[in-house]
Amino acid sequence: MIDVSPPFTFVLFGATGDLSLRKILPALYRAHCSGTLAEAGRIVAVARVAIDTEAYLAWVDDNVRPHVDADWDAQVWETFLGRIDYISLDLACPDQFSVLGAHLNAACGPRVFYLATGPQLFVSICRGLATAGLNEAARIVLEKPLGHDLKSSMEINDTVGEIFDEQQTYRIDHYLGKESVQNLLALRFGNALFEPLWRREWIDSVQITIAEELGMEGRGEFYDQTGALRDMVQNHLLQLLAIVAMEPPHTMSADAVRDEKLRVLRALKPIDGEALSRCVVRGQYQAGVSRGIPVPAYVQEAGIPAGSQTETFVAIKAEIDNWRWAGVPFFLRTGKRLPERGTEIVVNFRAVPHALLGASSLRAGANRLVIGLQPKESIRLHCLAKRPGDGMQLESVSLNLDFDQCFSGKRMDAYERLLLDAIHGRLALFVRRDEQEQAWRWVEPIQAHWRMSTKPPKHYGAGTWGPVAAGAMLAQHGHCWPEAEY
Ligand code: BG6
């Protein structure tokens, strides 16, 4: 049964920007195609450029359509465009928001204000909405980056918090909208099999990798101010870690889930002092070869200043100081220009306590659960089995579950799910202020250390798995990254 949204007014600030073009409008179109948007739902696109609705729709037709090719249908596209109006507004001038107010007076349903703009405009947009009296009973959706450190993120949250209360505030981390991340919750809490083993007594270590094959793709200027720690670790990687490590919440309500994630983030052992060099590796890619094609070094990409020290790779050994996880390393890793795109969680179980079945059982390694989140969703459970024949030779074999084979049909895109949740008023997949600030608190000593450091990031060739030091960090603990294992 299709869960159709209530009537709504979705106001998209930054409607001509890259995010609107590549993610938000395509996601709204997909939701429109699947029948999950109420017929009475309207989209009001807002940006600075002085054009009318007709010109904006022509722009959408040219620029958004290529991103929805697979789902494009001429008639459905026309009805989708029929939902959209455009208003030109200088978002830096709160006084101009009365124009928007007048336009929205006729609009129906809950109002969802989506801020797909740079964070420097968040404050003036919120003030404008308040001046025009538009904040009552509305929802505000904030895109990352929400600041560049704890202080700036608190400033944004303070100002937004003066105008919208926490229950009205939807902070996006698009990883939380991924089908595969939802499935992680299903794996952990829908099965009796894993939960009893999901603790330090049985788990030796956990590895979480978000690998990207792409380089800067025209985002160099933004990326150079950001780097991998802020772009991927503070948000996506720490959210994945929190979901892997959290206690079962007592319900799946938004606050019950977010309380448990927060507990994990609070229990993360601070990385400071000498641990900053022992437990963190920062890297930057050099020229190399990606899929057989030569690609430039990071500092040769458009928009990157010569001599930039921005990291395009981070590996961290994190620890969670609580009863369940004490002493279990969580190795986190992310990077641009790695050999392939893939997000994977590897749970390494402890070896059996006694090598009853001989030396081959030790050589074959321990059980390992590998959860592939993207591009393909899969679960592989590596077990030891006896090789047929004489004697007791054990080998690691894997039990494979490929979701594409189990479940046919299209997957819902992360943005589509999150936008629908915002329209429905479901907060569970959005990040609460305290979670977000705790994540900043944890990465801050690393940021500060790099700011003061005279050592440049470690180099790695584009198309390789990152600096040698990232492998060496694991080797010190008797581990290796998955690609070195297979
Ligand atoms: C974004 C980062 O949040 O996530 C990008 O800003 C990154 O740099 C992207 O490429 C990765 O998302 P996904 O869904 O492609 O893994």
Short mmCIF file of N, CA, C and O in Angstrom, two decimals, residues 23 55 103 193 212 231 254 361 369 399 422 483:
data_model
loop_
_atom_site.label_atom_id
_atom_site.label_comp_id
_atom_site.label_asym_id
_atom_site.label_seq_id
_atom_site.Cartn_x
_atom_site.Cartn_y
_atom_site.Cartn_z
N LYS A 23 20.13 16.46 -6.49
CA LYS A 23 19.54 15.56 -5.49
C LYS A 23 18.08 15.87 -5.16
O LYS A 23 17.25 14.96 -5.14
N ALA A 55 10.56 30.70 -16.75
CA ALA A 55 12.01 30.58 -17.04
C ALA A 55 12.64 29.55 -16.10
O ALA A 55 13.52 28.78 -16.51
N HIS A 103 2.98 35.00 -0.82
CA HIS A 103 2.81 33.89 -1.76
C HIS A 103 2.30 32.63 -1.05
O HIS A 103 1.51 31.88 -1.60
N LEU A 193 20.08 -13.82 16.19
CA LEU A 193 21.35 -14.49 16.00
C LEU A 193 22.57 -13.65 16.41
O LEU A 193 23.49 -14.13 17.06
N GLU A 212 35.60 6.26 -1.94
CA GLU A 212 35.09 6.95 -3.12
C GLU A 212 36.12 6.89 -4.23
O GLU A 212 37.32 7.05 -3.97
N ASP A 231 33.99 16.49 5.98
CA ASP A 231 33.04 16.13 4.92
C ASP A 231 32.42 14.75 5.17
O ASP A 231 31.25 14.54 4.85
N ALA A 254 11.85 8.52 17.32
CA ALA A 254 13.01 9.35 16.96
C ALA A 254 13.92 9.55 18.16
O ALA A 254 15.14 9.33 18.07
N SER A 361 42.90 -24.50 11.42
CA SER A 361 41.75 -23.71 11.88
C SER A 361 42.23 -22.32 12.30
O SER A 361 41.53 -21.34 12.14
N LEU A 369 31.91 -11.02 9.63
CA LEU A 369 30.65 -10.62 9.02
C LEU A 369 30.92 -9.36 8.21
O LEU A 369 31.40 -8.36 8.75
N LEU A 399 29.03 -17.41 3.45
CA LEU A 399 27.60 -17.54 3.19
C LEU A 399 27.16 -16.18 2.69
O LEU A 399 27.35 -15.18 3.39
N ALA A 422 10.43 14.29 6.10
CA ALA A 422 10.26 15.68 6.56
C ALA A 422 8.82 16.13 6.29
O ALA A 422 8.19 16.78 7.13
N GLU A 483 40.71 -5.23 1.84
CA GLU A 483 41.21 -5.51 0.49
C GLU A 483 42.53 -6.27 0.53
O GLU A 483 42.91 -6.94 -0.42
#
